[in-house]
XYZ file of C-alpha atoms in Angstrom:
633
model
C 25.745 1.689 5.826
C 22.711 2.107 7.815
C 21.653 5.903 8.575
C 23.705 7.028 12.117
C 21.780 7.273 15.231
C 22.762 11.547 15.245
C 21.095 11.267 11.630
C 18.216 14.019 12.058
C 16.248 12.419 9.389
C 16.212 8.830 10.900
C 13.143 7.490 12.164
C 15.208 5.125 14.217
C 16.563 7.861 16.155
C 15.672 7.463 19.290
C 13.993 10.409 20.910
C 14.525 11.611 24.484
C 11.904 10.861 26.901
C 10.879 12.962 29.983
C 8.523 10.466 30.885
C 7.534 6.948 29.909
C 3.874 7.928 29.609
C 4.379 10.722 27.640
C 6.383 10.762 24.254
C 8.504 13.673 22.580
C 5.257 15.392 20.365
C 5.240 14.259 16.877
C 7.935 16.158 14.382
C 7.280 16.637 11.232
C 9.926 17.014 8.915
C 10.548 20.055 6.934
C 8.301 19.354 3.847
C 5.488 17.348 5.467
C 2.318 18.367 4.453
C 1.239 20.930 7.197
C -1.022 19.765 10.058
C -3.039 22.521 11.424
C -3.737 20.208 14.642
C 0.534 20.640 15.581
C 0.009 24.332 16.262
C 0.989 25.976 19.528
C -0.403 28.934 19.837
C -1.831 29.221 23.061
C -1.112 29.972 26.404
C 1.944 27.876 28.861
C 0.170 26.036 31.293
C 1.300 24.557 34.886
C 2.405 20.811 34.443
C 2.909 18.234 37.380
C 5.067 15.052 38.049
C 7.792 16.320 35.512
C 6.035 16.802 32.098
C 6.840 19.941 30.001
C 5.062 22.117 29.550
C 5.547 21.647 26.286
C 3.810 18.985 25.760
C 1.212 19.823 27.743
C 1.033 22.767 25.064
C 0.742 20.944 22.301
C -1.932 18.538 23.664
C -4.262 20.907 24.140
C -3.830 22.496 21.068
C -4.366 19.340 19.196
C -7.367 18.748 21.147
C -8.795 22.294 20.751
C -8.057 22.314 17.156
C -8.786 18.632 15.846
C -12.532 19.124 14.271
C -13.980 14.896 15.340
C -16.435 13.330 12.481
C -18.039 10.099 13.325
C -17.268 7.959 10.505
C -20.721 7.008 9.016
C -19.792 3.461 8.969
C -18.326 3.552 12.251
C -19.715 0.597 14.881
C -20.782 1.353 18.027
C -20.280 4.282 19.746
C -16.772 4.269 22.534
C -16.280 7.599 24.689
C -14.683 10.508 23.365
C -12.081 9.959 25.766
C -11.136 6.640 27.554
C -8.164 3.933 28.358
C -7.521 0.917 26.664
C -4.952 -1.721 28.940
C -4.169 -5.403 28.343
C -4.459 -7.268 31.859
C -1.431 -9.140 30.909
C 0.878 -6.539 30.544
C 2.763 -4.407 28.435
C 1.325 -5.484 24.823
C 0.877 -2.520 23.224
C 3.398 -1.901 20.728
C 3.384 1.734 19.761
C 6.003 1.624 17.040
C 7.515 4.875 19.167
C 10.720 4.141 19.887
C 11.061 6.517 23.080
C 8.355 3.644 24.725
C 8.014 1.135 22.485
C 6.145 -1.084 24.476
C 3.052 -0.060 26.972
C -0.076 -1.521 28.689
C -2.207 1.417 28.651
C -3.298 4.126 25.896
C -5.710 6.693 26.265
C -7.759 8.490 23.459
C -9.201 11.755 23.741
C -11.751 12.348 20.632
C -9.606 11.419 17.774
C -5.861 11.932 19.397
C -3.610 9.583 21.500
C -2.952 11.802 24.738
C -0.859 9.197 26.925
C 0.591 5.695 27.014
C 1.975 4.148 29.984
C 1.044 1.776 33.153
C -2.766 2.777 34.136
C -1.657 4.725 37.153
C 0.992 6.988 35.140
C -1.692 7.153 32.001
C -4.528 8.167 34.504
C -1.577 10.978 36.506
C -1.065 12.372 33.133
C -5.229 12.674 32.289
C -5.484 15.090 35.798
C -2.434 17.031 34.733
C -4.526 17.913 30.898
C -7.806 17.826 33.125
C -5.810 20.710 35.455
C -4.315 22.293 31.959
C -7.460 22.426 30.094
C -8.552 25.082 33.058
C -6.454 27.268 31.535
C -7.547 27.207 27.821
C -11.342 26.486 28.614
C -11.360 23.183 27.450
C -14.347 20.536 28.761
C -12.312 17.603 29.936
C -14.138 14.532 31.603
C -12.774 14.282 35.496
C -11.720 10.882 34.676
C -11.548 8.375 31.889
C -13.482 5.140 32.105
C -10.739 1.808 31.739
C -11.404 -0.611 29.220
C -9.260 -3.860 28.537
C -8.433 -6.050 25.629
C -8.770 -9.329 26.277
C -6.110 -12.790 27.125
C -3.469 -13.212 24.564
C -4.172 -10.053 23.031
C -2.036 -7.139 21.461
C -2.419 -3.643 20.133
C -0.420 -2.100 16.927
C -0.956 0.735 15.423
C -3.372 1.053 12.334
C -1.605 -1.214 9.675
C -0.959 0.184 6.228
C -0.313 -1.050 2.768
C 2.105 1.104 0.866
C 1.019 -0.352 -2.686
C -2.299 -1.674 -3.597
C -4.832 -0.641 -5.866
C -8.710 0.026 -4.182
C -11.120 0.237 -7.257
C -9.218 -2.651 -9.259
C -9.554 -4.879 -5.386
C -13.397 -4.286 -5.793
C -13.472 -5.355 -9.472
C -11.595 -8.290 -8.795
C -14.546 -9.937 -6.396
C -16.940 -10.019 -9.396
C -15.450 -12.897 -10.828
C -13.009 -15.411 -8.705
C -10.615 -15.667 -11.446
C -7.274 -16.616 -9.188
C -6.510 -19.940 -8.333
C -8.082 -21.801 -11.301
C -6.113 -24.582 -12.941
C -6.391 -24.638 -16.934
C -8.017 -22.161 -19.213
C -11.528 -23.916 -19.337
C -11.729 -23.716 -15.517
C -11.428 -19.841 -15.847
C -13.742 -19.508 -18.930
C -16.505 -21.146 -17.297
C -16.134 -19.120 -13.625
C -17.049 -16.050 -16.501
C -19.407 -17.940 -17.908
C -21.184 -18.402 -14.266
C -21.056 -14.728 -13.606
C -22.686 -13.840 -16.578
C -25.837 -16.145 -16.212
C -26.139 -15.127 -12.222
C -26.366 -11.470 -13.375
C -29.587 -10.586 -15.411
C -28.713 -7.039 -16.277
C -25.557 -8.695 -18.397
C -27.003 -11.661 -19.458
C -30.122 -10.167 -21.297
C -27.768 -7.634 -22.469
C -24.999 -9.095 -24.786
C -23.606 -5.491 -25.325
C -22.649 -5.055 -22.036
C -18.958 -5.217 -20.978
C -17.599 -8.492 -18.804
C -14.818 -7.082 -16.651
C -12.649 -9.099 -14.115
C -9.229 -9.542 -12.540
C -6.979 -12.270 -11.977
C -6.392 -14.901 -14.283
C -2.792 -16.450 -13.910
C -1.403 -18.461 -17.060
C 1.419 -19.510 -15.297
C -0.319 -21.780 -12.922
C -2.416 -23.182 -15.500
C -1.190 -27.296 -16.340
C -0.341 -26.350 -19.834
C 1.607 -23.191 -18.680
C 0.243 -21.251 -22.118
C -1.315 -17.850 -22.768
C -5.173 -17.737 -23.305
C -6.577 -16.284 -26.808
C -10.137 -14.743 -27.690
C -11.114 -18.102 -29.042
C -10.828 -19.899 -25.643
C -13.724 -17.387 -24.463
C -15.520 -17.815 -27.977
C -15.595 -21.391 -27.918
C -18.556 -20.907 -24.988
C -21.667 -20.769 -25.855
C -22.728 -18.387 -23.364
C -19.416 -15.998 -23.834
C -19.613 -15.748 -27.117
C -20.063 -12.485 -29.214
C -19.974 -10.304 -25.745
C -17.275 -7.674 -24.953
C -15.131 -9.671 -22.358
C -11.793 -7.441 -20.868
C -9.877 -9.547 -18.265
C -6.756 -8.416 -16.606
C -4.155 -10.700 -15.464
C -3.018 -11.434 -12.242
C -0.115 -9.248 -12.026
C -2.178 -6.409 -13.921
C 0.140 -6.083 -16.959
C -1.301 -7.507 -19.463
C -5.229 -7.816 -20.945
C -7.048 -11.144 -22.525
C -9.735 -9.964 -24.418
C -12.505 -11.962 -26.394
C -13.168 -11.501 -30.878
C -15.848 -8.702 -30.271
C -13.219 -6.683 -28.717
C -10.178 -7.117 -31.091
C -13.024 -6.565 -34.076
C -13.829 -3.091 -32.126
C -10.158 -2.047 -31.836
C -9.547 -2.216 -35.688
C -7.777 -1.013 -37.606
C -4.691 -1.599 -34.846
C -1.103 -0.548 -34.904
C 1.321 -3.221 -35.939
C 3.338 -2.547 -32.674
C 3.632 -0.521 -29.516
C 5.949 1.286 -27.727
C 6.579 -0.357 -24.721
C 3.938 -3.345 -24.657
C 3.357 -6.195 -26.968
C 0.547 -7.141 -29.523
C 0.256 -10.943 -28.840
C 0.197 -12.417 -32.393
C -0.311 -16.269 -33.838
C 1.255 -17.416 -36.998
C -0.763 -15.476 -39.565
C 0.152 -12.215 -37.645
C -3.423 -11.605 -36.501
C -3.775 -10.709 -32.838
C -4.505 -13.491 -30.223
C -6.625 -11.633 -27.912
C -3.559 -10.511 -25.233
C -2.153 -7.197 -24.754
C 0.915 -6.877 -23.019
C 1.800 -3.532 -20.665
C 1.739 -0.389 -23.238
C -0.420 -2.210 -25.559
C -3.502 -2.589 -22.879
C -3.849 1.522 -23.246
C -5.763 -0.518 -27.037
C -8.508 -1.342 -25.116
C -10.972 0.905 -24.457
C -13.257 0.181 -21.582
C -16.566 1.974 -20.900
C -16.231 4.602 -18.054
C -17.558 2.730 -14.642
C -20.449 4.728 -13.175
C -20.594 6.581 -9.884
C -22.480 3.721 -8.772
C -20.021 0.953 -10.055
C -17.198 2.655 -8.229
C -18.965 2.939 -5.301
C -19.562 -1.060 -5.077
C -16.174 -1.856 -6.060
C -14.770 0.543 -2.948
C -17.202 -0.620 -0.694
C -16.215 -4.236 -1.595
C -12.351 -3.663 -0.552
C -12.768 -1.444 2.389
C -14.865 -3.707 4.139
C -11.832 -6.739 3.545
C -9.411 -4.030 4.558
C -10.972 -3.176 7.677
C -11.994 -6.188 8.734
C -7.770 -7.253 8.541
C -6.929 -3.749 9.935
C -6.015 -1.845 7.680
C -6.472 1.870 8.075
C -4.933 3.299 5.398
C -3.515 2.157 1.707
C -1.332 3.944 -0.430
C -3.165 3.176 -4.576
C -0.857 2.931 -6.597
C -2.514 4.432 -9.944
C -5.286 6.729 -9.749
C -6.267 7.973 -12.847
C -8.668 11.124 -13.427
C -11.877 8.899 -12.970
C -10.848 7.300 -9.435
C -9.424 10.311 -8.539
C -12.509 12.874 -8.657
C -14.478 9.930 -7.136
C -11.832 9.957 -4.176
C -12.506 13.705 -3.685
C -16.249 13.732 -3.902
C -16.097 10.453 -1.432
C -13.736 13.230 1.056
C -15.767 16.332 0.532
C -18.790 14.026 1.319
C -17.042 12.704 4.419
C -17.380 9.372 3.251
C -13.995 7.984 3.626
C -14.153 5.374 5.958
C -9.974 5.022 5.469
C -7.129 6.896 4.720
C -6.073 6.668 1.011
C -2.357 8.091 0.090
C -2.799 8.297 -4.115
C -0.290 8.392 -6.699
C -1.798 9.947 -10.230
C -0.878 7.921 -12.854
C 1.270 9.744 -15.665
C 0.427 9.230 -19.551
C 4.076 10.009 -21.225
C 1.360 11.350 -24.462
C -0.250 13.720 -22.593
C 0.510 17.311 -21.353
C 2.711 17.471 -18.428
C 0.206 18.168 -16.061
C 3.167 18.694 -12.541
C 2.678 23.037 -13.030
C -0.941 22.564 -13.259
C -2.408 20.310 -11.138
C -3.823 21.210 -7.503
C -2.141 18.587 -4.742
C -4.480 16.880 -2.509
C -3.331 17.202 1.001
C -5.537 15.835 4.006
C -9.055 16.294 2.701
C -11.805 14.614 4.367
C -11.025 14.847 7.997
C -7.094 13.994 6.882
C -8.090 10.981 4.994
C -7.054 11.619 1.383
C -4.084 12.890 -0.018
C -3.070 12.831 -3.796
C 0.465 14.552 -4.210
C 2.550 11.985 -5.913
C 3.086 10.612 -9.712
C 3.023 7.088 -10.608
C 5.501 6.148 -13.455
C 5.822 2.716 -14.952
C 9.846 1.413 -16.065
C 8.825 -1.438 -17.023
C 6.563 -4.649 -17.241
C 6.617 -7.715 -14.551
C 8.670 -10.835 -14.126
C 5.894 -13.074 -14.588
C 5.155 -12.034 -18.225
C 8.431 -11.607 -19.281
C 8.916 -7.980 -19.356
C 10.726 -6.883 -16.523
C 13.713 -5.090 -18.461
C 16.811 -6.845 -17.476
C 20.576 -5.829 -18.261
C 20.889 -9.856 -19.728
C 18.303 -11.948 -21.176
C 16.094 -14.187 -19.683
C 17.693 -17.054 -18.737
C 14.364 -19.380 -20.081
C 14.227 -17.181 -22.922
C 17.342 -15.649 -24.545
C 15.435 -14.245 -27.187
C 14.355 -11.133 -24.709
C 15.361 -9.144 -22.231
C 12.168 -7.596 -21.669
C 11.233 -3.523 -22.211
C 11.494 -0.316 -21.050
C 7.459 0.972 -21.302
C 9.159 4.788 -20.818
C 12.280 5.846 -22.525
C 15.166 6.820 -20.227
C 15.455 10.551 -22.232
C 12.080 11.184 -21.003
C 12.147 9.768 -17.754
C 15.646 11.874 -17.179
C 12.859 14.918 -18.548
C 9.782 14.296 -16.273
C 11.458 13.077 -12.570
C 12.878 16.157 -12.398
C 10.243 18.610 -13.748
C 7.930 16.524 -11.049
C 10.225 17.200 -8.166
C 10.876 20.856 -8.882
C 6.704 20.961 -8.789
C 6.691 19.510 -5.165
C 5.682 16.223 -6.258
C 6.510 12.782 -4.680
C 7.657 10.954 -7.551
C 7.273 6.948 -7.802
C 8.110 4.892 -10.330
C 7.355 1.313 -11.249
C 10.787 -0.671 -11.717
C 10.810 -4.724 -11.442
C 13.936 -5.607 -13.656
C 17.566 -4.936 -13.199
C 18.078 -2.597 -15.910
C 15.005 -0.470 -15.444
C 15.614 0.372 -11.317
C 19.099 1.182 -12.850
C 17.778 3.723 -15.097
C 15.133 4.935 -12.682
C 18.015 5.088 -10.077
C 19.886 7.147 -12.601
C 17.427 9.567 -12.842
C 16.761 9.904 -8.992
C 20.731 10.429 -8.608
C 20.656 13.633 -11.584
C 17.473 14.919 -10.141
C 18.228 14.706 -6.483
C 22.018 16.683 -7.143
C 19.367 19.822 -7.122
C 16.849 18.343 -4.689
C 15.968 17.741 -0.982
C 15.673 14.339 -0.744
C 13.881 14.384 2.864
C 11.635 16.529 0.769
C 10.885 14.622 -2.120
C 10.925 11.367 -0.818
C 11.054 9.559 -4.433
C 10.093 6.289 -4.562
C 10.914 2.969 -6.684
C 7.174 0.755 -6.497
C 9.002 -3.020 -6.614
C 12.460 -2.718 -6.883
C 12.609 -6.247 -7.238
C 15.705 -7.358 -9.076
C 18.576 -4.808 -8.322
C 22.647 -5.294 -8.696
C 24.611 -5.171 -5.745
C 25.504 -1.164 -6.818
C 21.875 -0.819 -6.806
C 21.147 -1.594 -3.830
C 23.708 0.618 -2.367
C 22.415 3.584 -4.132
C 19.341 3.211 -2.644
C 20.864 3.982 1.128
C 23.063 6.418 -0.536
C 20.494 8.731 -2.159
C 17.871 8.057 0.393
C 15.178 6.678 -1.645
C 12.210 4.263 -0.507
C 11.910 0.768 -1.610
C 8.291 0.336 -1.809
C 8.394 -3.437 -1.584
C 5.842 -6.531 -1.552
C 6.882 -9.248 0.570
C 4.281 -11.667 -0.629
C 5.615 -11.701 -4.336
C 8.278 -13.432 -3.019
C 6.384 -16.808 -2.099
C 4.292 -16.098 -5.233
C 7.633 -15.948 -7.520
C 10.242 -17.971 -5.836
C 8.949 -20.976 -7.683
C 9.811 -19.794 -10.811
C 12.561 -17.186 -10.346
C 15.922 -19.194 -10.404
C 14.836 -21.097 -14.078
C 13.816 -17.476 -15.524
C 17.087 -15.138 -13.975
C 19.559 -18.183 -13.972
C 21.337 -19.011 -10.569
C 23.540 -16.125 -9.917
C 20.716 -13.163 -10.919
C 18.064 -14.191 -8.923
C 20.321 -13.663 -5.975
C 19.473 -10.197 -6.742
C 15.598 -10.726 -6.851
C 13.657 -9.509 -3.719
C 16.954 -8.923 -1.643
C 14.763 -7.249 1.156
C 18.016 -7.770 4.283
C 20.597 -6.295 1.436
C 18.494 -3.258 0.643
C 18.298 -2.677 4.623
C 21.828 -3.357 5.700
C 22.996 -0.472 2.612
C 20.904 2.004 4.658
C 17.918 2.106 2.429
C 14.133 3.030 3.916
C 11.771 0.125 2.567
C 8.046 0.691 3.621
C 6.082 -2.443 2.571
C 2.531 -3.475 0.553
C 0.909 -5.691 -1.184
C -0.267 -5.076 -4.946
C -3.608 -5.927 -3.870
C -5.575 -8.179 -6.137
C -2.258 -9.091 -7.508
C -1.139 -10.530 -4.081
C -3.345 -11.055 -0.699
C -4.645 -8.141 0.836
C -4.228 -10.211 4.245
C -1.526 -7.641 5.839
C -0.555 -10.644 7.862
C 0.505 -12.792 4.778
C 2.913 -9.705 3.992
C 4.095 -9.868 7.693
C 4.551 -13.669 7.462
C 6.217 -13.436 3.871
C 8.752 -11.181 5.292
C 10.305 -12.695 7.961
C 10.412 -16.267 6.799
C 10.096 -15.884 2.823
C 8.151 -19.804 2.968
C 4.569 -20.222 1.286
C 1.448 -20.423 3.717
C 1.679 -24.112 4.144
C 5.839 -23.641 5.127
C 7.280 -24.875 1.937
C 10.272 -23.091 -0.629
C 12.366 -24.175 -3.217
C 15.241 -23.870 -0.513
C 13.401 -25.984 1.922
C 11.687 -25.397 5.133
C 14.575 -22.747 6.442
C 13.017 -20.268 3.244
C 14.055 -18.860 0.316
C 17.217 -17.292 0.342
C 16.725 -17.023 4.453
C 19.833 -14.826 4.632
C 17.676 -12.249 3.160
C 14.227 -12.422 5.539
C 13.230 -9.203 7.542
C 12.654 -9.425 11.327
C 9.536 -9.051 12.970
C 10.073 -5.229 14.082
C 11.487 -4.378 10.876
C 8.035 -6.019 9.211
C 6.282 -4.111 11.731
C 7.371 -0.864 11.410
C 7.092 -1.450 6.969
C 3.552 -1.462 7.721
C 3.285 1.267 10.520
C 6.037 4.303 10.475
C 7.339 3.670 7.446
C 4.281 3.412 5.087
C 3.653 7.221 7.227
C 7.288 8.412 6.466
C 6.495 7.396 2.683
C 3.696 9.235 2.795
C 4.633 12.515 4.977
C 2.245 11.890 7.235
C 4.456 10.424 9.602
C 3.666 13.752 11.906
C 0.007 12.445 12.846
C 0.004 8.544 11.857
C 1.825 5.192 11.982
C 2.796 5.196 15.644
C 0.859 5.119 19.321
C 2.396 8.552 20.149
C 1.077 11.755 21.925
C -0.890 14.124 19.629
C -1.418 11.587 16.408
C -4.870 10.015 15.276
C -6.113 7.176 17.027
C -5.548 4.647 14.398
C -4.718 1.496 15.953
C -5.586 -2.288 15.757
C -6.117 -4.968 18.589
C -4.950 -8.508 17.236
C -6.416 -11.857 18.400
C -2.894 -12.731 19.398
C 1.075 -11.744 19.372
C 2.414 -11.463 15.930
C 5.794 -10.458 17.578
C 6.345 -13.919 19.354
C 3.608 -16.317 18.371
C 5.594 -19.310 16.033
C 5.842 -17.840 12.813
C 3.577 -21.050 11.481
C 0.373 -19.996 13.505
C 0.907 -16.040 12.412
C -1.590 -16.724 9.540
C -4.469 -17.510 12.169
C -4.037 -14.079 13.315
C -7.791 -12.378 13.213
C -8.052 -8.883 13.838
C -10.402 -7.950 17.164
C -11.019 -4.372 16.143
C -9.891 -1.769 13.987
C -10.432 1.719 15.455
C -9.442 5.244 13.199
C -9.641 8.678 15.400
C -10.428 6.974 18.433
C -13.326 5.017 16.947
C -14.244 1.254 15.948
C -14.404 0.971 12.019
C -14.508 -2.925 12.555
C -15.372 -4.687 15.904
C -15.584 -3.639 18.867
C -13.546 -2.317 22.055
């Protein structure tokens, strides 16, 4: 059942309102990381026209507390404080359910301080500009008005809830997606090496890139190491390219030749292997771990990051949850914060290496550093591999293959051993889980950990949870744990789902309205480069489950329509849930008094525009603490 309106820990609760223009103050729950900008230690101040002093309170302590730090890449300069209306009405959608629809907002440095009609946004300003007398803070008399312009809305700052930043920025080196037989891809490689001197006059260097897709190639067949070797140009160089869906590795001779002598199999991931037994040049899951790579420079980091925060920006994002730092992106994350060179919040999960020390006693939690834009206090786990290659761990075997039923790449003893070591360490635990049988063991594992755990604490996480049984999906509401889902896999793997799960599992596959009507919390993503980063192709996905150009297997009503999301639900996955799955839902994911400024102002109405023209949607500006990072206001 979904969670009851008394439930304290539902974001759906409604709050009570003394005033439309002035929302309860953010809560926090329990274990959220603390906010020093929610204190209220200073003096009760007079209020007028009804609002508590309360609130009043905890306004100006936000304001007197917040420290404000001009992103470096900011555009130009706004007022500290002002108002931002649409002409047309209330179309500002604040994702706060006490008022969740407005015309005005007004910023004050970094904070949201009203929301309203002008008249009751500018009555509240003179009630802080009376307050601040009190506490000896230098308001402006009044706040100068600015509007959006016809047609347009304002959300707040969108987020993805799974992507991965660094690997996004590799990925634009070499357009690998969307090519149509092997050749086609070899020579897009070959292009990129002869328009880049430093690794064309070097043959030693490395040839990295993302996105190849066998599956939409005519002939449907893996690649080997002699498909790169048979170019002239490719030949004899160190070429590492990951696959679309990032689990598995097609590597050229020179590589295999450096990896010798190599194991006959792995644990959890697959050796690809022709006739003679010799490898083929493709590493599946656990087996990737093979490949060495050479550690990317400062530099190289840099230009990857810089690559996918100006696409996220400019399609308003303002923060992404990666979903696998490992020690090298993770110290360049905290020398990017202590720099104050974040130009967008990042939410990281460290990824965990089952054969190395347990590292949950030892390791310092990142927690709002940078100005609140970086936080690092969750553990990524992998279950499992992917549907596409076959090994998503399923109860049955595939359907197009009964030979398999995919893998586990982590043993359930040690998963049953880690989740809960994590938790008792105060760590957000998410784990990777695509097939059937692996979210069952995962689940299994939640349900033994949580018996000794605060769940509204922990918050664990399953990263997919794509193909669950009907039990399954009533755990999830039951032990109140997040499906971190990707609505544009669906239209990526409806195509092929049915032949490889047969007609009666796939019902289970991406079952996004069944997950929500058992009471689950879902906060939604993308797997940037493996899907779009668009955040509007994920909203579009969602609520009509067609491809861009309106098509599906079931026809132009979608795939499996029974199980599409509705617009507010797809809003608030990329708003106030992505914060609740992230404990930050205290200070982000909704226009509401006393959290950052993050919010985005859309070309035109997502919420009621014909769900065929959502895809033109451009984004106007995106503005973090109060400020433009893209556009203009």
């Amino acid at each position: 059942m979904p969670p009851s309106p008394d439930d304290p820990t539902s974001l759906r609760r409604r709050q009570p309102s003394e005033e439309k223009i002035l929302a309860d103050a953010p809560r926090s729950v329990e274990t959220a990381a603390p906010d020093p900008s929610q204190s209220t230690n200073i003096p009760a101040v007079p209020t007028r026209l009804g609002v508590s002093r309360g609130i009043i309170s905890i306004i100006l302590a936000i304001l007197t507390l917040s420290v404000y730090r001009l992103c470096p890449r900011s555009l130009p300069a706004v007022p500290k404080s002002y108002v931002l209306c649409s002409r047309d009405g209330d179309y500002i959608y604040t994702v706060d359910d006490a008022h969740p629809r407005v015309q005005c907002l007004a910023v004050h440095q970094s904070r949201f301080v009203a929301a309203g009609s002008l008249p009751e946004v500018q009555d509240a300003w003179r009630q802080l500009v009376l307050a601040s007398e009190h506490v000896h803070i230098g308001f402006p008399s009044s706040l100068p008005v600015r509007h959006i312009g016809p047609g347009q809305i304002i959300v707040p700052g969108l987020s993805d809830s799974h992507a991965h930043i660094l690997e996004y920025g590799a990925m634009k080196q070499i357009p690998l997606e969307g090519t149509h037989t092997v050749q086609e891809t070899v020579k897009h490689i070959r292009e990129y090496i002869l328009s880049n001197p430093d690794i064309r006059d070097d043959p030693s260097k490395f040839v990295e890139g993302w996105g190849w897709d066998h599956t939409q190639w005519l002939s449907a067949t893996w690649p080997t190491a002699d498909d790169l070797d048979r170019d002239s140009v490719v030949r004899g160089r160190p070429v590492v390219l990951q696959s679309k869906d990032g689990h598995a590795l097609w590597v050229s001779s020179t590589v295999i030749k450096s990896m010798e002598p190599m194991p006959e199999d792995v644990p959890g991931g697959v050796i690809m292997r022709d006739d003679s037994g010799n490898p083929t040049g493709v590493f599946l899951d656990n087996a990737q771990d093979l490949v060495v790579l050479p550690e990317p420079s400062h530099e190289t980091l840099d230009r990857r990051f810089a690559a996918t925060v100006k696409d996220a920006l400019a399609l308003g994002l303002t923060s992404i949850h990666d979903a696998g730092f490992n020690p090298r992106s993770l110290e360049f994350f905290q020398k990017q914060a202590e720099d104050r060179k974040l130009p967008i919040r990042i939410y990281g999960m460290t990824y965990f290496d089952e054969n190395a020390e347990y590292w949950g006693n030892t390791s310092h939690k990142v927690m709002g550093e940078g100005d609140n834009r970086l936080w690092a206090r969750s553990v990524k786990i992998f279950a499992d591999g992917a549907l596409r290659s076959g090994g998503a761990a399923l109860y049955e075997p595939y359907a197009d293959n009964p030979s398999t039923r995919g893998f586990m790449r982590i043993e359930p003893e040690i998963l049953n051993k880690v989740i809960p070591q994590f938790m008792r360490d105060g760590w957000q635990v998410n784990v990777h889980a695509i097939g059937d049988r692996a979210n069952g063991v995962v689940l299994d594992a939640f349900e033994e950990a949580l018996k000794e755990a605060n769940v509204t604490a922990l918050r664990p996480r399953l990263e997919h949870a794509q193909i669950l049984t009907e039990a399954d999906m009533a755990r999830f509401g039951d032990l109140g744990v997040i499906a971190s889902i990707q609505p544009t896999h669906v239209i990526s793997d409806m195509w092929f789902g049915e032949e490889r799960l047969g007609p009666e599992r796939v019902k289970g596959l991406y079952a996004f309205r069944s997950i929500l009507d058992h009471g689950a919390r879902i906060t939604l993503g993308s797997d940037f480069p493996v899907e779009n980063i668009n955040p509007f192709a994920s909203f579009y996905a969602a609520i009509t489950r067609l491809s861009p150009d309106g098509k599906s297997p079931h026809g132009p009503g979608g795939w499996f329509p029974e199980q599409r999301m509705t617009r507010e639900e797809a809003l608030r996955g990329m708003t106030i849930d992505p914060a609740y799955a992230s404990f930050t839902e205290g200070s982000l994911g909704s226009i509401t008094l006393g959290k950052h400024a993050d919010y985005v102002v859309l070309s035109q109405d997502i919420m009621s525009v014909p769900a065929e023209r959502i895809l033109d949607t451009s984004v106007v500006a995106t503005v973090m603490d109060g400020k433009p990072a893209y556009g203009s206001i």
